[in-house]
Coordinates of C-alpha atoms and ligand atoms in Angstrom, one line a residue:
Chain A
M1 CA 10.2 -13.5 -39.1
S2 CA 8.4 -13.7 -35.8
E3 CA 6.1 -11.0 -34.5
P4 CA 7.8 -8.0 -33.1
R5 CA 7.5 -7.8 -29.3
A6 CA 5.9 -4.9 -27.4
N7 CA 9.3 -3.7 -26.2
G8 CA 10.4 -3.4 -29.8
R9 CA 13.3 -5.8 -29.5
A10 CA 14.1 -7.7 -32.6
T11 CA 13.6 -11.3 -31.6
N12 CA 14.7 -14.6 -32.8
A13 CA 12.7 -16.4 -30.2
L14 CA 15.6 -17.0 -27.8
P15 CA 14.5 -17.4 -24.1
D16 CA 15.6 -14.4 -22.0
F17 CA 18.2 -16.3 -20.0
V18 CA 20.2 -17.5 -23.0
L19 CA 22.2 -14.3 -23.6
P20 CA 23.3 -13.7 -20.0
V21 CA 24.3 -17.3 -19.6
A22 CA 26.2 -17.3 -22.9
I23 CA 28.1 -14.2 -21.9
F24 CA 28.9 -15.6 -18.5
I25 CA 30.3 -18.8 -20.0
A26 CA 32.3 -16.7 -22.6
A27 CA 33.8 -14.7 -19.7
L28 CA 34.9 -17.9 -17.9
A29 CA 36.3 -19.3 -21.2
G30 CA 38.2 -16.0 -21.7
W31 CA 39.7 -16.3 -18.2
E32 CA 40.6 -19.9 -18.8
A33 CA 42.3 -19.0 -22.1
V34 CA 44.2 -16.1 -20.6
V35 CA 45.6 -18.3 -17.8
R36 CA 46.6 -21.1 -20.2
L37 CA 48.0 -19.1 -23.0
N38 CA 50.2 -17.0 -20.6
D39 CA 51.1 -19.9 -18.4
I40 CA 50.0 -18.0 -15.3
P41 CA 50.9 -20.0 -12.3
P42 CA 47.9 -21.0 -10.0
Y43 CA 49.3 -19.1 -7.0
L44 CA 48.9 -15.9 -9.0
L45 CA 45.6 -16.6 -10.8
P46 CA 44.0 -20.1 -10.9
S47 CA 41.9 -21.0 -13.9
P48 CA 38.2 -21.5 -13.5
S49 CA 38.7 -25.2 -14.2
L50 CA 41.2 -25.5 -11.4
I51 CA 38.9 -23.6 -9.1
G52 CA 36.2 -26.1 -10.0
E53 CA 38.6 -29.0 -9.3
T54 CA 39.5 -27.5 -6.0
I55 CA 35.9 -27.2 -4.9
V56 CA 35.4 -30.9 -5.7
K57 CA 38.7 -32.0 -4.2
D58 CA 38.3 -29.9 -1.0
W59 CA 34.6 -30.5 -0.7
P60 CA 34.8 -32.4 2.6
L61 CA 36.6 -29.4 4.1
L62 CA 34.7 -26.7 2.3
S63 CA 31.2 -28.1 2.7
G64 CA 31.8 -28.2 6.5
S65 CA 32.7 -24.5 6.4
L66 CA 29.8 -23.7 4.0
W67 CA 27.4 -25.3 6.5
V68 CA 28.8 -23.2 9.4
T69 CA 28.5 -20.0 7.3
L70 CA 25.0 -20.9 6.2
K71 CA 23.9 -21.8 9.7
I72 CA 25.2 -18.4 11.1
T73 CA 23.7 -16.5 8.2
F74 CA 20.3 -18.0 8.5
S75 CA 20.2 -17.9 12.3
A76 CA 21.1 -14.2 12.1
L77 CA 18.6 -13.6 9.4
F78 CA 15.9 -15.4 11.3
L79 CA 16.6 -13.4 14.5
A80 CA 16.7 -10.2 12.4
I81 CA 13.3 -11.0 10.9
A82 CA 11.7 -11.9 14.2
G83 CA 13.3 -8.9 15.9
G84 CA 12.7 -6.4 13.1
L85 CA 9.1 -7.4 12.6
F86 CA 8.3 -7.4 16.3
L87 CA 9.9 -4.0 16.9
A88 CA 8.3 -2.5 13.7
I89 CA 4.9 -3.5 14.9
L90 CA 5.6 -2.0 18.4
F91 CA 6.8 1.2 16.7
A92 CA 3.7 1.3 14.6
Q93 CA 1.4 0.9 17.6
W94 CA 3.1 3.4 19.9
K95 CA 4.8 6.4 18.5
W96 CA 6.7 7.0 21.7
V97 CA 8.3 3.6 21.5
E98 CA 9.5 4.4 18.0
R99 CA 10.9 7.8 19.1
S100 CA 12.6 6.2 22.1
F101 CA 14.2 3.2 20.4
F102 CA 14.8 4.1 16.8
P103 CA 18.0 6.0 17.7
F104 CA 19.5 2.8 19.1
A105 CA 18.7 1.0 15.9
V106 CA 20.3 3.8 14.0
I107 CA 23.4 3.8 16.1
L108 CA 23.8 0.1 15.6
Q109 CA 23.4 0.5 11.9
V110 CA 25.7 3.4 11.3
T111 CA 28.6 2.0 13.3
P112 CA 30.6 -0.3 10.9
V113 CA 30.2 -3.9 12.0
I114 CA 33.9 -4.4 11.4
A115 CA 34.6 -1.9 14.2
I116 CA 32.1 -3.6 16.6
A117 CA 33.4 -7.1 16.0
P118 CA 36.6 -7.0 18.0
L119 CA 34.6 -5.6 21.0
L120 CA 32.0 -8.3 20.7
L121 CA 34.8 -10.9 20.6
V122 CA 36.0 -9.7 23.9
Y123 CA 32.7 -10.3 25.6
L124 CA 31.3 -13.3 23.6
D125 CA 32.7 -16.5 22.3
A126 CA 33.7 -16.4 18.6
Q127 CA 30.6 -18.2 17.2
T128 CA 28.2 -16.0 19.1
A129 CA 30.1 -12.8 18.3
V130 CA 29.9 -13.6 14.6
L131 CA 26.2 -14.4 14.9
V132 CA 25.5 -11.1 16.6
C133 CA 27.5 -9.2 14.0
A134 CA 25.5 -10.8 11.2
F135 CA 22.3 -10.0 13.1
I136 CA 23.2 -6.4 13.6
V137 CA 23.7 -5.7 9.9
A138 CA 20.6 -7.7 8.7
F139 CA 18.3 -6.3 11.4
F140 CA 18.2 -2.6 10.4
P141 CA 17.0 -2.8 6.8
I142 CA 14.2 -5.2 7.8
L143 CA 13.2 -3.0 10.7
S144 CA 13.3 0.3 8.8
N145 CA 11.6 -1.0 5.7
T146 CA 8.8 -2.6 7.8
V147 CA 8.4 0.5 9.8
L148 CA 8.0 2.5 6.6
G149 CA 5.6 0.0 5.2
L150 CA 3.4 -0.1 8.3
A151 CA 3.2 3.7 8.2
S152 CA 2.4 3.9 4.5
A153 CA -1.1 2.6 4.7
D154 CA -3.5 4.6 2.5
H155 CA -4.8 7.4 4.7
N156 CA -8.3 7.0 3.3
L157 CA -8.3 3.3 4.0
V158 CA -7.3 4.1 7.6
E159 CA -10.3 6.4 7.9
L160 CA -12.5 3.8 6.4
Y161 CA -11.4 1.3 9.0
E162 CA -12.2 3.9 11.7
L163 CA -15.6 4.6 10.2
Y164 CA -16.5 0.9 10.6
G165 CA -15.1 0.8 14.1
A166 CA -12.2 -1.4 13.4
S167 CA -10.1 -2.4 16.4
R168 CA -6.4 -1.6 16.4
W169 CA -5.7 -5.3 16.0
Q170 CA -8.0 -5.5 12.9
Q171 CA -6.3 -2.4 11.5
L172 CA -2.9 -4.0 11.9
R173 CA -3.8 -7.4 10.7
L174 CA -6.1 -6.5 7.7
L175 CA -4.6 -3.2 6.6
R176 CA -1.1 -2.4 7.8
L177 CA 0.5 -5.8 7.7
P178 CA -0.6 -6.7 4.2
G179 CA 0.3 -3.2 3.0
A180 CA 3.7 -3.5 4.6
L181 CA 4.5 -6.8 2.9
P182 CA 6.2 -5.4 -0.2
Y183 CA 8.4 -3.2 2.0
F184 CA 9.1 -6.0 4.3
L185 CA 10.1 -8.3 1.4
G186 CA 12.4 -5.5 0.1
G187 CA 14.0 -5.3 3.5
L188 CA 14.4 -9.0 3.5
K189 CA 16.2 -9.0 0.2
I190 CA 18.7 -6.5 1.5
G191 CA 18.9 -8.0 5.0
G192 CA 19.5 -11.5 3.5
G193 CA 22.6 -10.3 1.6
L194 CA 23.8 -8.3 4.5
A195 CA 23.5 -11.2 7.0
L196 CA 25.9 -13.1 4.8
I197 CA 28.3 -10.2 4.5
G198 CA 28.1 -9.6 8.3
A199 CA 28.9 -13.3 9.0
I200 CA 31.9 -13.2 6.7
V201 CA 33.2 -9.8 7.9
A202 CA 32.9 -10.8 11.5
E203 CA 34.6 -14.1 11.0
I204 CA 37.5 -12.4 9.3
A205 CA 37.7 -10.1 12.2
A206 CA 37.6 -13.0 14.6
G207 CA 40.7 -14.4 12.8
S208 CA 42.4 -17.2 14.6
A209 CA 39.9 -16.9 17.4
G210 CA 37.3 -18.2 15.0
Q211 CA 38.7 -21.7 15.5
G212 CA 38.7 -22.3 11.8
T213 CA 35.1 -23.0 10.9
G214 CA 33.3 -20.8 8.4
L215 CA 34.1 -20.0 4.8
A216 CA 35.7 -16.7 5.7
F217 CA 38.2 -18.5 7.9
R218 CA 39.0 -20.9 5.1
I219 CA 39.8 -17.9 2.9
A220 CA 42.1 -16.4 5.6
E221 CA 43.7 -19.7 6.3
A222 CA 44.3 -20.6 2.7
G223 CA 45.8 -17.1 2.2
Y224 CA 48.4 -17.8 4.9
R225 CA 49.3 -21.0 3.1
L226 CA 49.3 -19.3 -0.3
N227 CA 46.7 -21.8 -1.4
I228 CA 45.1 -19.4 -3.9
P229 CA 42.9 -21.9 -5.7
R230 CA 41.2 -22.7 -2.4
M231 CA 40.7 -19.0 -1.6
F232 CA 38.9 -18.7 -4.9
A233 CA 36.9 -21.9 -4.3
A234 CA 35.7 -20.6 -0.9
L235 CA 34.9 -17.2 -2.6
V236 CA 32.8 -19.0 -5.2
L237 CA 30.8 -20.7 -2.6
I238 CA 30.2 -17.5 -0.8
S239 CA 29.0 -15.8 -4.0
V240 CA 26.8 -18.7 -4.8
T241 CA 25.3 -18.5 -1.4
G242 CA 24.6 -14.8 -1.7
I243 CA 23.0 -15.4 -5.1
A244 CA 20.9 -18.2 -3.8
I245 CA 19.6 -16.0 -0.9
F246 CA 18.8 -13.2 -3.3
L247 CA 17.0 -15.6 -5.7
F248 CA 15.1 -17.2 -2.9
F249 CA 13.7 -13.9 -1.7
S250 CA 13.0 -12.7 -5.2
I251 CA 10.9 -15.8 -5.9
L252 CA 9.2 -15.4 -2.5
S253 CA 8.3 -11.8 -3.4
H254 CA 6.9 -13.0 -6.7
L255 CA 4.8 -15.7 -5.1
L256 CA 3.4 -13.4 -2.4
L257 CA 3.0 -10.2 -4.4
G258 CA 2.5 -11.5 -7.9
R259 CA -1.2 -11.0 -8.1
W260 CA -1.5 -7.5 -6.7
H261 CA 1.6 -5.5 -6.4
D262 CA 2.9 -3.3 -9.2
S263 CA 6.5 -4.3 -8.6
Q264 CA 5.6 -7.7 -9.8
R265 CA 3.7 -6.5 -12.8
S266 CA 5.2 -7.5 -16.2
R267 CA 4.4 -5.2 -19.0
E268 CA 1.8 -6.9 -21.0
A269 CA 2.7 -7.4 -24.6
Chain B
M1 CA -40.6 14.2 5.3
S2 CA -38.8 13.4 8.5
V3 CA -35.5 14.8 9.4
L4 CA -32.5 12.5 9.6
A5 CA -29.8 15.0 10.8
T6 CA -29.8 18.5 12.2
L7 CA -26.6 20.5 11.8
R8 CA -26.4 23.7 13.9
G9 CA -23.6 26.2 13.8
I10 CA -21.0 23.7 12.5
S11 CA -17.6 25.2 12.2
K12 CA -14.2 23.7 11.5
T13 CA -10.9 25.4 12.1
F14 CA -7.8 23.2 11.3
A15 CA -4.7 23.1 13.5
N16 CA -2.9 25.5 11.1
G17 CA -5.6 28.1 11.7
T18 CA -7.5 27.5 8.4
L19 CA -11.2 28.2 8.9
A20 CA -12.6 25.7 6.5
V21 CA -16.3 25.6 7.4
D22 CA -18.1 28.4 9.1
G23 CA -21.5 28.2 10.8
L24 CA -23.2 25.5 8.9
D25 CA -27.0 25.2 9.6
L26 CA -28.6 22.4 7.7
D27 CA -31.4 19.9 8.1
I28 CA -31.0 16.7 6.2
A29 CA -34.3 15.0 5.3
D30 CA -34.7 11.3 5.4
G31 CA -34.5 9.9 1.9
E32 CA -33.3 13.0 0.1
F33 CA -30.4 13.3 -2.3
L34 CA -28.5 16.3 -1.0
T35 CA -25.6 17.6 -2.9
F36 CA -22.9 20.0 -1.6
L37 CA -21.9 22.2 -4.6
G38 CA -19.1 24.7 -4.4
P39 CA -15.7 25.8 -5.8
S40 CA -12.6 23.9 -4.9
G41 CA -11.3 24.3 -1.4
C42 CA -14.6 25.7 0.0
G43 CA -14.9 23.0 2.7
K44 CA -17.3 20.5 1.0
S45 CA -15.2 17.5 1.9
T46 CA -14.7 18.8 5.4
A47 CA -18.4 19.2 5.9
L48 CA -19.0 15.7 4.6
R49 CA -16.3 14.2 6.7
M50 CA -17.8 15.8 9.8
L51 CA -21.1 14.4 8.9
A52 CA -19.6 10.9 8.6
G53 CA -17.9 11.3 12.0
L54 CA -14.4 11.1 10.4
M55 CA -13.5 14.4 12.2
P56 CA -15.2 16.4 14.9
P57 CA -16.4 19.9 14.3
T58 CA -14.6 22.7 16.2
S59 CA -17.9 24.0 17.3
G60 CA -21.6 23.4 16.7
T61 CA -23.7 20.2 17.0
I62 CA -24.9 17.5 14.8
G63 CA -28.1 15.9 16.0
W64 CA -29.4 12.6 14.7
T65 CA -33.0 11.5 14.7
G66 CA -32.8 8.2 16.6
G67 CA -30.2 9.5 19.0
A68 CA -27.0 8.3 17.4
R69 CA -25.3 8.5 14.0
P70 CA -26.7 5.7 11.8
Q71 CA -24.4 3.4 9.9
V72 CA -22.7 5.4 7.2
G73 CA -21.4 4.2 3.8
F74 CA -18.6 6.4 2.6
V75 CA -17.1 6.7 -0.9
F76 CA -13.9 8.6 -1.4
Q77 CA -12.8 10.5 -4.5
E78 CA -10.4 7.6 -5.2
P79 CA -11.7 4.1 -5.2
T80 CA -9.5 3.4 -2.1
L81 CA -9.5 -0.4 -2.5
M82 CA -7.0 -2.8 -0.8
P83 CA -4.9 -3.9 -3.7
W84 CA -4.0 -7.2 -2.1
A85 CA -7.6 -8.3 -1.7
S86 CA -9.9 -9.5 -4.4
V87 CA -13.1 -7.5 -5.2
F88 CA -15.1 -9.9 -3.1
D89 CA -12.8 -9.4 -0.1
N90 CA -12.8 -5.7 -0.6
V91 CA -16.5 -5.6 -0.4
W92 CA -16.5 -7.9 2.5
L93 CA -14.4 -5.5 4.6
P94 CA -17.2 -3.6 6.4
L95 CA -18.8 -6.9 7.4
R96 CA -15.5 -8.5 8.2
L97 CA -14.7 -5.7 10.6
R98 CA -17.9 -6.6 12.4
H99 CA -16.7 -10.1 12.7
I100 CA -19.1 -11.6 10.1
P101 CA -17.4 -14.6 8.6
R102 CA -16.8 -14.8 4.9
R103 CA -19.4 -17.5 4.3
D104 CA -22.2 -15.6 6.2
A105 CA -21.4 -12.4 4.4
A106 CA -21.3 -14.0 0.9
R107 CA -24.9 -13.3 0.1
S108 CA -24.8 -9.6 1.0
I109 CA -21.5 -9.3 -0.9
D110 CA -22.9 -10.9 -4.0
E111 CA -26.0 -8.8 -3.8
A112 CA -23.9 -5.6 -3.4
L113 CA -21.8 -6.6 -6.4
D114 CA -24.9 -7.4 -8.5
L115 CA -26.3 -3.9 -7.6
V116 CA -23.3 -2.3 -9.2
G117 CA -23.2 -4.7 -12.1
L118 CA -20.0 -6.5 -11.1
G119 CA -21.4 -9.8 -10.1
A120 CA -19.0 -11.6 -12.4
F121 CA -15.9 -9.9 -11.1
A122 CA -15.8 -11.1 -7.5
K123 CA -12.5 -13.0 -7.8
V124 CA -10.6 -10.3 -9.7
Y125 CA -8.0 -8.1 -8.1
P126 CA -8.4 -4.3 -8.2
R127 CA -5.5 -3.7 -10.6
E128 CA -7.3 -5.8 -13.2
L129 CA -10.2 -3.4 -13.2
S130 CA -10.8 -0.1 -15.1
G131 CA -11.2 3.2 -13.1
G132 CA -15.0 3.1 -13.4
M133 CA -15.2 -0.5 -12.3
K134 CA -13.0 0.3 -9.3
M135 CA -15.4 3.1 -8.3
R136 CA -18.3 0.6 -8.6
V137 CA -16.5 -1.7 -6.2
S138 CA -16.0 1.2 -3.8
I139 CA -19.8 1.9 -4.0
A140 CA -20.6 -1.8 -3.5
R141 CA -18.4 -1.8 -0.4
A142 CA -20.3 1.3 0.9
L143 CA -23.6 -0.4 0.2
V144 CA -22.9 -3.8 1.6
T145 CA -24.1 -2.9 5.1
R146 CA -27.2 -1.3 3.6
P147 CA -26.5 1.9 5.4
P148 CA -29.4 4.4 5.8
L149 CA -26.9 7.2 4.9
L150 CA -24.6 7.1 1.9
L151 CA -21.9 9.8 1.6
L152 CA -19.9 10.3 -1.6
D153 CA -17.1 12.8 -2.0
E154 CA -16.7 13.6 -5.7
P155 CA -16.7 9.9 -6.5
F156 CA -16.8 10.3 -10.3
A157 CA -14.5 13.4 -10.7
A158 CA -11.7 11.3 -12.1
L159 CA -13.8 9.5 -14.7
D160 CA -14.6 10.3 -18.3
E161 CA -18.0 11.8 -19.1
I162 CA -19.5 8.6 -20.6
T163 CA -18.6 6.5 -17.6
R164 CA -19.7 9.3 -15.3
F165 CA -23.2 9.5 -16.9
K166 CA -23.5 5.8 -16.6
L167 CA -22.5 5.8 -13.0
N168 CA -24.8 8.7 -12.3
D169 CA -27.7 6.7 -13.6
D170 CA -26.7 3.6 -11.6
L171 CA -26.4 5.7 -8.4
L172 CA -29.8 7.1 -8.9
A173 CA -31.3 3.6 -9.6
L174 CA -29.6 2.3 -6.4
K175 CA -30.8 5.2 -4.4
T176 CA -34.4 4.7 -5.5
E177 CA -34.2 1.0 -5.0
L178 CA -32.7 1.2 -1.5
G179 CA -34.3 4.4 -0.3
T180 CA -31.0 5.5 1.1
T181 CA -30.4 9.1 2.1
V182 CA -27.5 10.4 0.0
G183 CA -25.0 13.1 0.7
F184 CA -23.0 13.9 -2.4
V185 CA -20.1 16.3 -3.1
T186 CA -19.3 17.7 -6.6
H187 CA -18.2 20.9 -8.3
S188 CA -20.2 20.2 -11.4
V189 CA -23.4 22.1 -11.7
F190 CA -24.7 19.7 -14.3
E191 CA -24.0 16.6 -12.2
S192 CA -25.6 18.2 -9.1
V193 CA -28.8 19.1 -10.9
Y194 CA -29.1 15.7 -12.6
L195 CA -28.7 13.7 -9.3
S196 CA -30.1 15.8 -6.5
T197 CA -33.4 16.5 -4.9
R198 CA -31.7 19.4 -3.2
I199 CA -28.5 21.3 -3.7
A200 CA -26.6 23.2 -1.0
V201 CA -24.5 25.9 -2.7
F202 CA -21.3 26.7 -0.8
S203 CA -19.4 30.0 -0.7
P204 CA -15.7 30.0 -1.2
R205 CA -13.7 29.4 2.0
P206 CA -14.8 29.6 4.7
G207 CA -17.5 27.3 3.5
R208 CA -21.0 28.5 4.2
I209 CA -24.3 27.4 2.6
V210 CA -25.4 30.5 0.6
A211 CA -28.4 28.9 -1.2
G212 CA -30.5 25.8 -0.9
I213 CA -32.1 24.8 -4.2
D214 CA -34.8 22.1 -4.6
I215 CA -34.9 20.0 -7.7
P216 CA -38.4 18.6 -7.4
E217 CA -38.4 16.3 -10.5
P218 CA -38.9 12.7 -9.5
L219 CA -36.1 10.1 -9.2
P220 CA -34.8 8.2 -11.0
R221 CA -34.1 10.4 -13.9
N222 CA -32.9 9.6 -17.4
E223 CA -31.4 11.0 -20.6
E224 CA -34.7 12.6 -21.4
F225 CA -34.4 14.7 -18.3
R226 CA -30.9 15.6 -19.2
L227 CA -32.1 17.1 -22.5
S228 CA -35.2 18.7 -21.1
A229 CA -35.8 22.4 -20.7
V230 CA -36.6 21.9 -17.0
Y231 CA -33.1 20.5 -16.5
A232 CA -31.6 23.5 -18.4
D233 CA -33.6 25.9 -16.3
H234 CA -32.4 24.3 -13.1
C235 CA -28.8 24.4 -14.3
R236 CA -29.1 28.1 -15.0
I237 CA -30.5 28.8 -11.6
V238 CA -27.9 26.8 -9.8
S239 CA -25.1 28.2 -11.9
A240 CA -26.3 31.7 -11.1
A241 CA -26.4 30.9 -7.4
L242 CA -22.9 29.6 -7.6
H243 CA -21.6 32.7 -9.4
K244 CA -23.2 34.9 -6.9
A245 CA -21.5 32.9 -4.1
M246 CA -18.1 33.2 -5.9
N247 CA -18.3 36.9 -6.3
A248 CA -19.5 37.7 -2.8
P249 CA -16.9 39.6 -0.8
Q250 CA -14.8 37.2 1.2
Q251 CA -13.6 37.7 4.7
Q252 CA -10.1 37.2 5.8
T253 CA -9.9 33.6 7.0
V254 CA -6.3 32.6 7.8
A255 CA -5.2 33.9 11.1
Q256 CA -1.8 35.5 10.9
Ligands
ATP1 N1 -6.1 18.5 7.4 C1 -6.2 19.8 7.0 N2 -5.4 20.7 7.6 C2 -5.4 22.0 7.3 N3 -6.2 22.5 6.3 C3 -7.0 21.7 5.7 C4 -7.0 20.3 6.0 N4 -8.0 19.7 5.2 C5 -8.5 20.7 4.4 N5 -7.9 21.9 4.7 C6 -8.3 23.2 4.1 O1 -9.6 23.4 4.3 C7 -10.2 23.9 3.2 C8 -11.4 23.1 2.7 O2 -10.9 21.8 2.3 P1 -11.9 20.8 1.7 O3 -11.1 19.6 1.4 O4 -13.1 20.6 2.6 O5 -12.3 21.5 0.4 P2 -13.3 21.0 -0.8 O6 -14.4 21.9 -0.9 O7 -13.6 19.5 -0.6 O8 -12.4 21.2 -2.1 P3 -12.2 20.2 -3.4 O9 -13.4 20.5 -4.2 O10 -11.0 20.7 -4.0 O11 -12.1 18.8 -2.9 C9 -9.1 24.0 2.1 O12 -8.7 25.4 2.1 C10 -8.0 23.2 2.7 O13 -6.8 23.7 2.3
MG2 MG1 -12.9 17.7 -1.5

């Protein structure tokens, strides 16, 4: 028997990822079995293997759409980061700016993007409208988290900076920005996922005006044609994208905060 | 002994109407170890922060020999370190804010860390340190500019007795070595007698100095002093002064 671990789990020295992966594979196998044993036709429920085949077979078509969706998601996310960070810093420097402009951010946030999309489509071309929708949903969590982070600097540290005659810029650069980093990264994790959701939702809303480019359009289009396996295939690509975004920011958090922030602290055995 | 600071009629009323400090008259001598002793909430921190220039008094004046307030080192009740910065970078802060590059500051930083016995921990992050070690870093940061005036607000209150005794000794050794004037806040009679050359006893809110007690025994002091009859006598006197202050009739302080 190996040594008992600190968290008291009986261990047979399996790496942590084995169990979730095994269960995931078992779930897929169960799905496959249900479809095969009951002879469920693919237009009702395609089997995982058929979905896999479809991804491979339709890859030329799907990869183009994936690329469009990725481009929109990341452009929107980039704009949201730049805008959110910039506005948050402005808010932190001048209270009156925060008081004047925060309501606009809140209005944008609380209005469901699906309701704004048709209006944007009137004014903008489809691509830009989708980009703006994705930006709107990704922007707010980044902004509000960073604002909170910038305001959360340890009060005593702020006084210490004042005692040593720190300039505003020094206070921002050396104290407020590093302190806001965990909050900002938290906002990024949420905003990254939301940018993808925004891009998909807006493209669905754009419908035929979307000129058939992104993954959401592929889903809608395949739906009209009752090409259910392709719907699933596009769905899988969207999920994988979302997971990749989340993993990316989790790893980034770990790299940036690993040494000092409690959120990244593993319980020592 | 020459005077470093002269406080005359210092009062502080907070925005909510709380009168925290009322008519403080005090001369701080150059090189003394002065302790503010008093019950919780009597305005000790407020007085210390006004001395540091962290908040202005509502009325009264603070005069400094030499015209302006000298460089002040301040130690808070909590270590107040930046968790994202190494011990070295934390101690660098006061110099960094004066635009002194890392390399030029390195010697002063190493010296300050050596003074508090943490020379080997420069690269470590605060969360990897014990409470007592964090407090030492905080003291090193306050000392790195070699300030003529060091102010400490209950720096050891959160520590266990063994660590506190050790840090008390270290602080006295530092003070004697550097010749710094020290302003110290505590509500422990024993700590105040062990450390101070003079104790200012505060009344409950609104804070007023009701007694000034000299502890003439030479610095630094040691365990022997802690066990001596002289120490016990001083403690008794200070304790009595504190009790008298506590039982004095209080005036109504909060406007309403
Ligand atoms: N910013 C503030 N606004 C309003 N009242 C305050 C403020 N800071 C302190 N006070 C009040 O002033 C009084 C003195 O506070 P202070 O912190 O100076 O006490 P203290 O002697 O340091 O107490 P302790 O030993 O508990 O630290 C307290 O009654 C407190 O409630
Ligand atoms: Mg206090």
